[in-house]
Amino acid sequence: MITREKLEHHQVWLYVATLALAAGLGLLAPDLMAALDHSIFISIVIAVLMFGMFAQIPFTSMKGSLGNRRFILAILTANYIAVPIVVWGLSQLLPQESPVLLGVYLVLLAPCIDYVIVFTQIGRGNEKAMLLSTPILFVTQMLLLPVYLWLFMGKKASEVVSPAPFIEAFLIIIVLPLLLAVGLQLFSKKARSGGQRLLDASAWIPVPLMALALFMIVSSQIGKLSVYRDTILQVIPVYIAFMCIMPVVSRLIVKGFRLDARSGRAVIFSAGTRNSLVVLPLALALPDDWSTLVAAIIVTQTIVELAGELVYVRIIPNVVLRDTQQERR
């Protein structure tokens, strides 16, 4: 019998199997999988995923996390000072073509706000603090991403990117799920029997919906990668280098802000995990002569990153940032 605990315990391997299935179907039946190639479908699935995650967090016990200024400052420093410096340096290794650079900048400059929470939890990080930081990270990236694009690429790229997909994604993926989750928690307190059953049922959402989101994105987009094979082969080493560099850099930031191990791991996961699922609708909104290549570059990062996350969940808690003796007690 499949229980929620067993499902959560084996979720990493479920994601690996999902990726393999999605890649196979995407390559063998691209016309069939193209039906999933709609940003609104992907956004809805991610929104349901976020609702499931929000619903499991007891908001009334999180007042202390909201006052954790050192954590917020550390995660903002890692994502908006350290990451841009690393990304700009790595981008010098790429072809200096606008669509290529835009795709890499879009996906690497935007911190993840969805499945990073799952991997933070698996990697023994502070998933509650990570979850609470997602609205802050989303708003700040919406404000700062055009600034970084202008700094790195000039006025042309900033004019091509429209803020509308970001605003739409924020409302669908963060605001609506959060309001529904809080409403469900309030309802569960008033109608204890029925409300609690609904709350318990929502705990089944995160793992299968994460797998579904990965399946939709990879199966619908992987067929495009072969068209840009030469470009893709050039960006893959940059993505791998990014995932290798950021844990080292963010570990120094964590040490500087004197965070505990669980909060520090959350910062490290945030700095190394990017917003590929949410920036994809932004890429698909670009002009036709840019959108396909930029989307392919973003999907490539998703595949590389998910493989890297399987390493992260082992390396970060056991090598990069281990518990202190006091925390083990």
mmCIF file of C-alpha atoms in Angstrom:
data_model
loop_
_atom_site.group_PDB
_atom_site.id
_atom_site.type_symbol
_atom_site.label_atom_id
_atom_site.label_comp_id
_atom_site.label_asym_id
_atom_site.label_seq_id
_atom_site.Cartn_x
_atom_site.Cartn_y
_atom_site.Cartn_z
ATOM 1 C CA MET A 1 0.000 0.000 0.000
ATOM 2 C CA ILE A 2 1.287 3.435 -0.956
ATOM 3 C CA THR A 3 1.322 5.854 1.936
ATOM 4 C CA ARG A 4 2.135 9.550 1.860
ATOM 5 C CA GLU A 5 5.234 8.915 3.967
ATOM 6 C CA LYS A 6 6.531 6.299 1.500
ATOM 7 C CA LEU A 7 5.791 8.597 -1.420
ATOM 8 C CA GLU A 8 7.717 11.468 0.172
ATOM 9 C CA HIS A 9 10.601 9.187 1.151
ATOM 10 C CA HIS A 10 11.059 7.952 -2.426
ATOM 11 C CA GLN A 11 10.209 11.205 -4.194
ATOM 12 C CA VAL A 12 13.706 11.828 -5.586
ATOM 13 C CA TRP A 13 13.629 8.572 -7.531
ATOM 14 C CA LEU A 14 10.109 9.344 -8.692
ATOM 15 C CA TYR A 15 11.472 12.557 -10.219
ATOM 16 C CA VAL A 16 14.321 10.656 -11.888
ATOM 17 C CA ALA A 17 11.866 8.165 -13.400
ATOM 18 C CA THR A 18 9.608 11.020 -14.483
ATOM 19 C CA LEU A 19 12.489 12.757 -16.249
ATOM 20 C CA ALA A 20 13.447 9.562 -18.076
ATOM 21 C CA LEU A 21 9.853 8.942 -19.181
ATOM 22 C CA ALA A 22 9.337 12.564 -20.216
ATOM 23 C CA ALA A 23 12.567 12.625 -22.233
ATOM 24 C CA GLY A 24 11.684 9.354 -23.957
ATOM 25 C CA LEU A 25 8.153 10.395 -24.907
ATOM 26 C CA GLY A 26 9.285 13.870 -25.895
ATOM 27 C CA LEU A 27 11.816 12.439 -28.335
ATOM 28 C CA LEU A 28 9.748 9.504 -29.628
ATOM 29 C CA ALA A 29 6.365 11.247 -29.866
ATOM 30 C CA PRO A 30 7.092 14.989 -30.154
ATOM 31 C CA ASP A 31 3.805 15.803 -31.905
ATOM 32 C CA LEU A 32 1.789 14.177 -29.115
ATOM 33 C CA MET A 33 3.773 15.879 -26.355
ATOM 34 C CA ALA A 34 3.500 19.253 -28.116
ATOM 35 C CA ALA A 35 -0.058 19.422 -26.761
ATOM 36 C CA LEU A 36 1.509 20.169 -23.356
ATOM 37 C CA ASP A 37 3.518 23.083 -24.744
ATOM 38 C CA HIS A 38 1.347 25.836 -23.296
ATOM 39 C CA SER A 39 2.656 28.122 -20.562
ATOM 40 C CA ILE A 40 -0.775 28.491 -18.921
ATOM 41 C CA PHE A 41 -0.991 24.712 -18.351
ATOM 42 C CA ILE A 42 2.455 24.694 -16.764
ATOM 43 C CA SER A 43 1.580 27.700 -14.591
ATOM 44 C CA ILE A 44 -1.617 26.042 -13.326
ATOM 45 C CA VAL A 45 0.209 22.838 -12.387
ATOM 46 C CA ILE A 46 2.889 24.809 -10.523
ATOM 47 C CA ALA A 47 0.161 26.828 -8.778
ATOM 48 C CA VAL A 48 -1.512 23.645 -7.500
ATOM 49 C CA LEU A 49 1.911 22.402 -6.408
ATOM 50 C CA MET A 50 2.508 25.599 -4.447
ATOM 51 C CA PHE A 51 -0.948 25.364 -2.853
ATOM 52 C CA GLY A 52 -0.096 21.897 -1.585
ATOM 53 C CA MET A 53 3.150 23.195 -0.097
ATOM 54 C CA PHE A 54 1.593 26.309 1.451
ATOM 55 C CA ALA A 55 -1.241 24.270 2.977
ATOM 56 C CA GLN A 56 1.201 22.147 4.997
ATOM 57 C CA ILE A 57 2.888 25.116 6.665
ATOM 58 C CA PRO A 58 1.395 26.193 10.030
ATOM 59 C CA PHE A 59 1.465 29.926 9.469
ATOM 60 C CA THR A 60 0.476 30.775 13.032
ATOM 61 C CA SER A 61 3.770 29.336 14.324
ATOM 62 C CA MET A 62 5.985 31.199 11.887
ATOM 63 C CA LYS A 63 6.197 34.625 13.452
ATOM 64 C CA GLY A 64 9.768 33.939 14.519
ATOM 65 C CA SER A 65 10.810 33.115 10.942
ATOM 66 C CA LEU A 66 9.352 36.371 9.667
ATOM 67 C CA GLY A 67 11.650 38.238 12.033
ATOM 68 C CA ASN A 68 14.749 36.343 10.920
ATOM 69 C CA ARG A 69 16.425 39.310 9.268
ATOM 70 C CA ARG A 70 19.811 37.639 9.020
ATOM 71 C CA PHE A 71 18.325 34.809 6.960
ATOM 72 C CA ILE A 72 16.536 37.217 4.617
ATOM 73 C CA LEU A 73 19.648 39.370 4.208
ATOM 74 C CA ALA A 74 21.772 36.278 3.552
ATOM 75 C CA ILE A 75 19.433 34.881 0.913
ATOM 76 C CA LEU A 76 19.146 38.279 -0.810
ATOM 77 C CA THR A 77 22.934 38.714 -0.741
ATOM 78 C CA ALA A 78 23.479 35.264 -2.242
ATOM 79 C CA ASN A 79 20.883 35.703 -4.994
ATOM 80 C CA TYR A 80 21.354 39.348 -5.964
ATOM 81 C CA ILE A 81 25.024 40.060 -5.305
ATOM 82 C CA ALA A 82 26.919 36.762 -5.509
ATOM 83 C CA VAL A 83 24.851 35.110 -8.245
ATOM 84 C CA PRO A 84 24.982 38.028 -10.741
ATOM 85 C CA ILE A 85 28.764 38.272 -10.352
ATOM 86 C CA VAL A 86 29.191 34.522 -10.963
ATOM 87 C CA VAL A 87 26.723 34.513 -13.864
ATOM 88 C CA TRP A 88 28.363 37.461 -15.575
ATOM 89 C CA GLY A 89 31.772 35.788 -15.300
ATOM 90 C CA LEU A 90 30.504 32.484 -16.683
ATOM 91 C CA SER A 91 28.641 34.225 -19.512
ATOM 92 C CA GLN A 92 31.963 35.405 -20.924
ATOM 93 C CA LEU A 93 32.579 31.779 -21.919
ATOM 94 C CA LEU A 94 29.453 31.721 -24.127
ATOM 95 C CA PRO A 95 28.834 32.912 -27.705
ATOM 96 C CA GLN A 96 28.080 36.614 -27.379
ATOM 97 C CA GLU A 97 24.761 36.302 -29.205
ATOM 98 C CA SER A 98 21.750 38.085 -27.734
ATOM 99 C CA PRO A 99 19.245 35.155 -27.635
ATOM 100 C CA VAL A 100 21.831 32.840 -26.069
ATOM 101 C CA LEU A 101 22.831 35.363 -23.423
ATOM 102 C CA LEU A 102 19.215 36.297 -22.706
ATOM 103 C CA GLY A 103 18.241 32.662 -22.144
ATOM 104 C CA VAL A 104 21.148 32.075 -19.770
ATOM 105 C CA TYR A 105 20.582 35.352 -17.909
ATOM 106 C CA LEU A 106 16.838 34.766 -17.556
ATOM 107 C CA VAL A 107 17.247 31.350 -16.004
ATOM 108 C CA LEU A 108 20.371 31.926 -13.905
ATOM 109 C CA LEU A 109 19.559 35.362 -12.501
ATOM 110 C CA ALA A 110 16.118 34.368 -11.186
ATOM 111 C CA PRO A 111 16.050 32.357 -7.926
ATOM 112 C CA CYS A 112 13.663 29.419 -7.749
ATOM 113 C CA ILE A 113 10.424 29.832 -5.789
ATOM 114 C CA ASP A 114 8.828 26.415 -6.207
ATOM 115 C CA TYR A 115 10.630 23.064 -6.209
ATOM 116 C CA VAL A 116 13.601 24.501 -4.315
ATOM 117 C CA ILE A 117 11.388 24.082 -1.236
ATOM 118 C CA VAL A 118 11.089 20.355 -1.896
ATOM 119 C CA PHE A 119 14.808 19.854 -2.352
ATOM 120 C CA THR A 120 15.603 22.073 0.638
ATOM 121 C CA GLN A 121 13.478 19.781 2.771
ATOM 122 C CA ILE A 122 15.110 16.638 1.361
ATOM 123 C CA GLY A 123 18.539 18.184 1.926
ATOM 124 C CA ARG A 124 17.775 18.863 5.606
ATOM 125 C CA GLY A 125 17.427 22.603 5.135
ATOM 126 C CA ASN A 126 14.932 24.998 6.714
ATOM 127 C CA GLU A 127 12.076 24.575 4.255
ATOM 128 C CA LYS A 128 9.740 26.791 6.307
ATOM 129 C CA ALA A 129 12.120 29.751 6.105
ATOM 130 C CA MET A 130 12.632 28.982 2.414
ATOM 131 C CA LEU A 131 8.885 28.939 1.824
ATOM 132 C CA LEU A 132 8.350 32.226 3.646
ATOM 133 C CA SER A 133 11.050 33.859 1.527
ATOM 134 C CA THR A 134 9.443 32.937 -1.810
ATOM 135 C CA PRO A 135 7.184 36.025 -2.133
ATOM 136 C CA ILE A 136 10.169 38.245 -1.293
ATOM 137 C CA LEU A 137 12.364 36.456 -3.830
ATOM 138 C CA PHE A 138 9.714 36.661 -6.512
ATOM 139 C CA VAL A 139 9.017 40.368 -6.088
ATOM 140 C CA THR A 140 12.715 41.239 -5.920
ATOM 141 C CA GLN A 141 13.580 39.224 -9.018
ATOM 142 C CA MET A 142 10.709 40.854 -10.885
ATOM 143 C CA LEU A 143 12.146 44.249 -10.003
ATOM 144 C CA LEU A 144 15.841 43.446 -10.415
ATOM 145 C CA LEU A 145 15.890 41.135 -13.441
ATOM 146 C CA PRO A 146 15.295 43.967 -15.962
ATOM 147 C CA VAL A 147 18.041 45.960 -14.223
ATOM 148 C CA TYR A 148 20.550 43.121 -14.553
ATOM 149 C CA LEU A 149 19.548 42.482 -18.163
ATOM 150 C CA TRP A 150 20.160 46.130 -18.940
ATOM 151 C CA LEU A 151 23.522 46.083 -17.144
ATOM 152 C CA PHE A 152 24.676 42.886 -18.831
ATOM 153 C CA MET A 153 23.160 43.226 -22.303
ATOM 154 C CA GLY A 154 22.186 46.819 -22.808
ATOM 155 C CA LYS A 155 18.896 48.463 -23.591
ATOM 156 C CA LYS A 156 17.894 46.074 -26.405
ATOM 157 C CA ALA A 157 17.257 43.018 -24.220
ATOM 158 C CA SER A 158 15.347 44.993 -21.609
ATOM 159 C CA GLU A 159 12.993 46.302 -24.277
ATOM 160 C CA VAL A 160 12.298 42.798 -25.603
ATOM 161 C CA VAL A 161 11.309 41.407 -22.185
ATOM 162 C CA SER A 162 7.756 42.222 -21.086
ATOM 163 C CA PRO A 163 6.905 42.280 -17.354
ATOM 164 C CA ALA A 164 3.379 40.977 -17.983
ATOM 165 C CA PRO A 165 4.264 37.240 -17.806
ATOM 166 C CA PHE A 166 6.087 37.829 -14.513
ATOM 167 C CA ILE A 167 3.069 39.594 -12.993
ATOM 168 C CA GLU A 168 0.728 36.879 -14.261
ATOM 169 C CA ALA A 169 2.971 34.159 -12.846
ATOM 170 C CA PHE A 170 3.197 35.906 -9.476
ATOM 171 C CA LEU A 171 -0.589 36.135 -9.154
ATOM 172 C CA ILE A 172 -1.210 32.556 -10.302
ATOM 173 C CA ILE A 173 1.735 30.805 -8.664
ATOM 174 C CA ILE A 174 2.132 32.686 -5.359
ATOM 175 C CA VAL A 175 -0.804 34.914 -4.398
ATOM 176 C CA LEU A 176 -3.750 32.676 -5.302
ATOM 177 C CA PRO A 177 -2.298 29.436 -3.819
ATOM 178 C CA LEU A 178 -1.286 31.291 -0.653
ATOM 179 C CA LEU A 179 -4.765 32.767 -0.147
ATOM 180 C CA LEU A 180 -6.421 29.397 -0.766
ATOM 181 C CA ALA A 181 -4.031 27.624 1.608
ATOM 182 C CA VAL A 182 -4.597 30.144 4.400
ATOM 183 C CA GLY A 183 -8.339 29.921 3.801
ATOM 184 C CA LEU A 184 -8.174 26.136 4.079
ATOM 185 C CA GLN A 185 -6.243 26.339 7.347
ATOM 186 C CA LEU A 186 -8.773 28.798 8.815
ATOM 187 C CA PHE A 187 -11.623 26.573 7.658
ATOM 188 C CA SER A 188 -9.985 23.520 9.261
ATOM 189 C CA LYS A 189 -10.016 25.308 12.629
ATOM 190 C CA LYS A 190 -13.715 26.206 12.396
ATOM 191 C CA ALA A 191 -14.910 22.945 10.855
ATOM 192 C CA ARG A 192 -12.457 20.639 12.580
ATOM 193 C CA SER A 193 -13.626 17.326 11.133
ATOM 194 C CA GLY A 194 -14.233 18.169 7.478
ATOM 195 C CA GLY A 195 -11.614 20.909 7.332
ATOM 196 C CA GLN A 196 -8.894 18.705 8.773
ATOM 197 C CA ARG A 197 -9.679 15.968 6.251
ATOM 198 C CA LEU A 198 -9.251 18.470 3.430
ATOM 199 C CA LEU A 199 -5.993 19.692 4.953
ATOM 200 C CA ASP A 200 -4.722 16.121 5.255
ATOM 201 C CA ALA A 201 -5.730 15.413 1.665
ATOM 202 C CA SER A 202 -3.776 18.453 0.454
ATOM 203 C CA ALA A 203 -0.611 16.895 1.898
ATOM 204 C CA TRP A 204 -0.694 14.408 -0.988
ATOM 205 C CA ILE A 205 -0.372 17.206 -3.566
ATOM 206 C CA PRO A 206 3.334 18.276 -3.604
ATOM 207 C CA VAL A 207 5.099 15.095 -4.773
ATOM 208 C CA PRO A 208 2.793 14.021 -7.646
ATOM 209 C CA LEU A 209 2.308 17.613 -8.813
ATOM 210 C CA MET A 210 6.064 18.182 -8.839
ATOM 211 C CA ALA A 211 6.442 15.065 -10.988
ATOM 212 C CA LEU A 212 3.653 16.263 -13.292
ATOM 213 C CA ALA A 213 5.240 19.710 -13.716
ATOM 214 C CA LEU A 214 8.592 18.168 -14.603
ATOM 215 C CA PHE A 215 6.922 15.770 -17.026
ATOM 216 C CA MET A 216 5.022 18.527 -18.820
ATOM 217 C CA ILE A 217 8.041 20.785 -19.221
ATOM 218 C CA VAL A 218 10.601 18.207 -20.276
ATOM 219 C CA SER A 219 8.338 16.155 -22.563
ATOM 220 C CA SER A 220 7.009 19.222 -24.384
ATOM 221 C CA GLN A 221 10.333 21.024 -24.755
ATOM 222 C CA ILE A 222 13.062 18.399 -25.120
ATOM 223 C CA GLY A 223 12.403 17.909 -28.833
ATOM 224 C CA LYS A 224 13.537 21.483 -29.427
ATOM 225 C CA LEU A 225 16.970 20.827 -27.985
ATOM 226 C CA SER A 226 18.249 18.899 -31.009
ATOM 227 C CA VAL A 227 17.542 21.871 -33.272
ATOM 228 C CA TYR A 228 20.036 23.934 -31.292
ATOM 229 C CA ARG A 229 22.458 21.117 -30.468
ATOM 230 C CA ASP A 230 25.653 23.123 -30.919
ATOM 231 C CA THR A 231 24.413 25.977 -28.741
ATOM 232 C CA ILE A 232 23.091 23.595 -26.093
ATOM 233 C CA LEU A 233 26.445 21.832 -25.871
ATOM 234 C CA GLN A 234 28.044 25.192 -25.140
ATOM 235 C CA VAL A 235 25.664 26.216 -22.345
ATOM 236 C CA ILE A 236 25.685 22.880 -20.474
ATOM 237 C CA PRO A 237 29.239 23.358 -19.051
ATOM 238 C CA VAL A 238 28.212 26.830 -17.837
ATOM 239 C CA TYR A 239 25.209 25.390 -16.004
ATOM 240 C CA ILE A 240 27.344 22.677 -14.417
ATOM 241 C CA ALA A 241 29.981 25.209 -13.382
ATOM 242 C CA PHE A 242 27.291 27.408 -11.834
ATOM 243 C CA MET A 243 25.990 24.548 -9.710
ATOM 244 C CA CYS A 244 29.527 23.719 -8.582
ATOM 245 C CA ILE A 245 30.507 27.299 -7.721
ATOM 246 C CA MET A 246 27.414 28.558 -5.906
ATOM 247 C CA PRO A 247 27.498 26.179 -2.894
ATOM 248 C CA VAL A 248 31.067 27.292 -2.185
ATOM 249 C CA VAL A 249 30.278 30.992 -2.536
ATOM 250 C CA SER A 250 26.996 30.831 -0.608
ATOM 251 C CA ARG A 251 28.680 28.821 2.168
ATOM 252 C CA LEU A 252 30.917 31.841 2.772
ATOM 253 C CA ILE A 253 27.855 34.104 2.879
ATOM 254 C CA VAL A 254 26.151 31.802 5.371
ATOM 255 C CA LYS A 255 29.252 31.879 7.562
ATOM 256 C CA GLY A 256 29.366 35.676 7.372
ATOM 257 C CA PHE A 257 25.759 35.974 8.524
ATOM 258 C CA ARG A 258 26.271 33.320 11.238
ATOM 259 C CA LEU A 259 23.242 31.239 10.308
ATOM 260 C CA ASP A 260 22.450 27.854 11.809
ATOM 261 C CA ALA A 261 23.019 24.804 9.615
ATOM 262 C CA ARG A 262 19.404 24.304 8.498
ATOM 263 C CA SER A 263 18.920 27.967 7.559
ATOM 264 C CA GLY A 264 22.332 28.015 5.911
ATOM 265 C CA ARG A 265 21.434 25.029 3.759
ATOM 266 C CA ALA A 266 18.268 26.824 2.660
ATOM 267 C CA VAL A 267 20.405 29.756 1.475
ATOM 268 C CA ILE A 268 22.767 27.396 -0.365
ATOM 269 C CA PHE A 269 19.900 25.581 -2.087
ATOM 270 C CA SER A 270 18.333 28.912 -3.053
ATOM 271 C CA ALA A 271 21.553 30.259 -4.521
ATOM 272 C CA GLY A 272 22.133 27.120 -6.588
ATOM 273 C CA THR A 273 18.546 26.510 -7.731
ATOM 274 C CA ARG A 274 17.076 28.647 -10.466
ATOM 275 C CA ASN A 275 13.621 29.735 -11.576
ATOM 276 C CA SER A 276 13.390 27.627 -14.728
ATOM 277 C CA LEU A 277 9.751 26.579 -14.294
ATOM 278 C CA VAL A 278 8.518 30.126 -13.819
ATOM 279 C CA VAL A 279 10.657 32.005 -16.359
ATOM 280 C CA LEU A 280 9.621 29.626 -19.140
ATOM 281 C CA PRO A 281 6.327 31.505 -19.703
ATOM 282 C CA LEU A 282 8.419 34.676 -19.966
ATOM 283 C CA ALA A 283 10.623 33.075 -22.619
ATOM 284 C CA LEU A 284 7.611 31.845 -24.588
ATOM 285 C CA ALA A 285 6.283 35.424 -24.609
ATOM 286 C CA LEU A 286 9.351 36.689 -26.489
ATOM 287 C CA PRO A 287 9.248 37.458 -30.226
ATOM 288 C CA ASP A 288 9.173 34.341 -32.430
ATOM 289 C CA ASP A 289 12.758 34.702 -33.631
ATOM 290 C CA TRP A 290 13.960 34.566 -29.988
ATOM 291 C CA SER A 291 11.429 32.457 -28.085
ATOM 292 C CA THR A 292 12.260 28.969 -29.367
ATOM 293 C CA LEU A 293 16.004 29.220 -28.734
ATOM 294 C CA VAL A 294 15.585 30.947 -25.367
ATOM 295 C CA ALA A 295 13.044 28.307 -24.265
ATOM 296 C CA ALA A 296 15.413 25.519 -25.325
ATOM 297 C CA ILE A 297 18.228 27.080 -23.289
ATOM 298 C CA ILE A 298 15.958 27.288 -20.234
ATOM 299 C CA VAL A 299 14.765 23.674 -20.568
ATOM 300 C CA THR A 300 18.371 22.539 -20.832
ATOM 301 C CA GLN A 301 19.074 24.249 -17.520
ATOM 302 C CA THR A 302 16.083 22.464 -15.966
ATOM 303 C CA ILE A 303 17.442 19.053 -16.955
ATOM 304 C CA VAL A 304 20.984 19.852 -15.795
ATOM 305 C CA GLU A 305 19.727 21.354 -12.565
ATOM 306 C CA LEU A 306 17.481 18.452 -11.597
ATOM 307 C CA ALA A 307 20.380 16.050 -12.057
ATOM 308 C CA GLY A 308 22.478 18.429 -9.962
ATOM 309 C CA GLU A 309 19.828 18.593 -7.226
ATOM 310 C CA LEU A 310 20.163 14.845 -6.722
ATOM 311 C CA VAL A 311 23.800 15.524 -5.898
ATOM 312 C CA TYR A 312 22.955 18.619 -3.842
ATOM 313 C CA VAL A 313 20.634 16.737 -1.456
ATOM 314 C CA ARG A 314 23.559 14.445 -0.564
ATOM 315 C CA ILE A 315 26.500 16.822 -0.685
ATOM 316 C CA ILE A 316 25.090 19.968 0.947
ATOM 317 C CA PRO A 317 24.022 18.445 4.304
ATOM 318 C CA ASN A 318 26.890 15.947 4.502
ATOM 319 C CA VAL A 319 29.839 17.900 3.071
ATOM 320 C CA VAL A 320 29.172 21.580 2.363
ATOM 321 C CA LEU A 321 27.346 22.448 5.597
ATOM 322 C CA ARG A 322 27.106 19.762 8.256
ATOM 323 C CA ASP A 323 25.369 20.048 11.597
ATOM 324 C CA THR A 324 27.471 21.334 14.466
ATOM 325 C CA GLN A 325 27.859 19.149 17.562
ATOM 326 C CA GLN A 326 25.353 21.336 19.405
ATOM 327 C CA GLU A 327 22.778 20.997 16.597
ATOM 328 C CA ARG A 328 23.239 17.199 16.522
ATOM 329 C CA ARG A 329 22.233 17.109 20.174
#
